[in-house]
């Protein structure tokens, strides 16, 4: 009996020592991770954050988000690791969404003052966060003074700033987005492909072109770093069938090249990302001297489907095909703008039917693939919302942010880790991608390379643990690899074999 008691005491002591050692190792690893993160804090993650200003954070208690609200949350964004902010329109507008502007040189009073805007720019830049603004060039509000003048009569100087029907016009034509194209006022019919409240501007008029260059320069001189250009392909693509006319796309691209050249005279490194809601084959020509980036709508759908289906595909090959084409048409000067959803689409969590594990995997795929990533506000905490549009733009629930902040395994902290991984490993933020097949139907894998450093990225999309033997190929020597980043405990690499827990991501590189 005495021997049994002695054995029990020794065994218990051993368990305590082992547990303490494991705990110490875990705490030491966390400390090392924090030290690595701190050392990389000011690096560029190549991640931007889209803010629907009215819904983000209210600083003055009037129930509406504002510019000072963004200032108050800059440290939240810095902690997340984002390197830029895209603000939806902040100009005076009769609509809650702001895409029908009445004054391009002013700040909507709901959002603050010009002084508030200048403070936001200064505070963001102090934290190494860039600011880009939404700029709507295709149309104005029908309450804009330009249109009020234009509709007053055919002889008004502003008449030719908009597009009016003549006797030969088919006023029953369908717009490029599928609705009514022509709308009536007492003095004629005008084009408005996004509705009667948003009349289309006539960019064939040199005065209009010069005015929008002047507007953009005004904001660049205020300190903004660039623009997201709304409905960029619809400057000339107005009616159904226009997308099959090469001369229409050529006119679009020519205008945006002129716009870019004029802006570079003020800010040589201005960043322009265009909303060209179409296939990569349509986006490509805009990357030749017009835009730095086009939003990759095709990839967004594929990433969500990958996470939802839990079935692997060679996503790296799909991305590489797009990038090879973009490199060819742009001379290598492009930045793919990747994302999962935006203010016009059902939110990610709703598309994934509330499955947090799938949301984590969609984020892991997005943030370990190439491109300048755009996150939509609230995506990092799993906000839900399906059409109509108002449901996609609800107020940010900051109490949920606080709750998830204190949960180490929350979706919020998952996003924070992934964004900061891109600072720790520049190959994730700026590298190329190539395929690496493992043969496992639930494991997505690819290689990222930047300046001679190669990383192997592995995602277990499924709810089952996966064991896979790695092969040396594509200049990856399996026996020299080690896990450098892991999304979950239990990820191991021993004797060329990787253990991936359910819904986990591992990044390996040479020792």
PDB file of C-alpha atoms in Angstrom, residues 47 89 114 119 133 136 152 168 173 178 205 218 262 286 295 303 326 355 429:
ATOM      1  CA  UNK A  47      -4.846  44.844 -46.007  1.00  0.00           C
ATOM      2  CA  UNK A  89     -18.897  58.399 -49.870  1.00  0.00           C
ATOM      3  CA  UNK A 114     -13.519  69.530 -43.092  1.00  0.00           C
ATOM      4  CA  UNK A 119      -7.750  65.345 -38.365  1.00  0.00           C
ATOM      5  CA  UNK A 133     -12.113  57.769 -50.654  1.00  0.00           C
ATOM      6  CA  UNK A 136     -18.503  58.624 -57.969  1.00  0.00           C
ATOM      7  CA  UNK A 152     -33.908  73.998 -66.576  1.00  0.00           C
ATOM      8  CA  UNK A 168     -33.182  59.090 -82.678  1.00  0.00           C
ATOM      9  CA  UNK A 173     -33.782  50.730 -74.039  1.00  0.00           C
ATOM     10  CA  UNK A 178     -31.021  45.725 -66.261  1.00  0.00           C
ATOM     11  CA  UNK A 205     -17.646  66.902 -72.382  1.00  0.00           C
ATOM     12  CA  UNK A 218      -8.572  68.783 -54.290  1.00  0.00           C
ATOM     13  CA  UNK A 262      -3.504  64.116 -64.213  1.00  0.00           C
ATOM     14  CA  UNK A 286      -7.982  48.865 -66.982  1.00  0.00           C
ATOM     15  CA  UNK A 295     -11.739  44.087 -57.420  1.00  0.00           C
ATOM     16  CA  UNK A 303     -13.202  31.327 -51.751  1.00  0.00           C
ATOM     17  CA  UNK A 326      -2.857  40.858 -65.502  1.00  0.00           C
ATOM     18  CA  UNK A 355     -20.954  28.629 -39.645  1.00  0.00           C
ATOM     19  CA  UNK A 429       1.383  39.976 -48.243  1.00  0.00           C
TER      20      UNK A 429
END
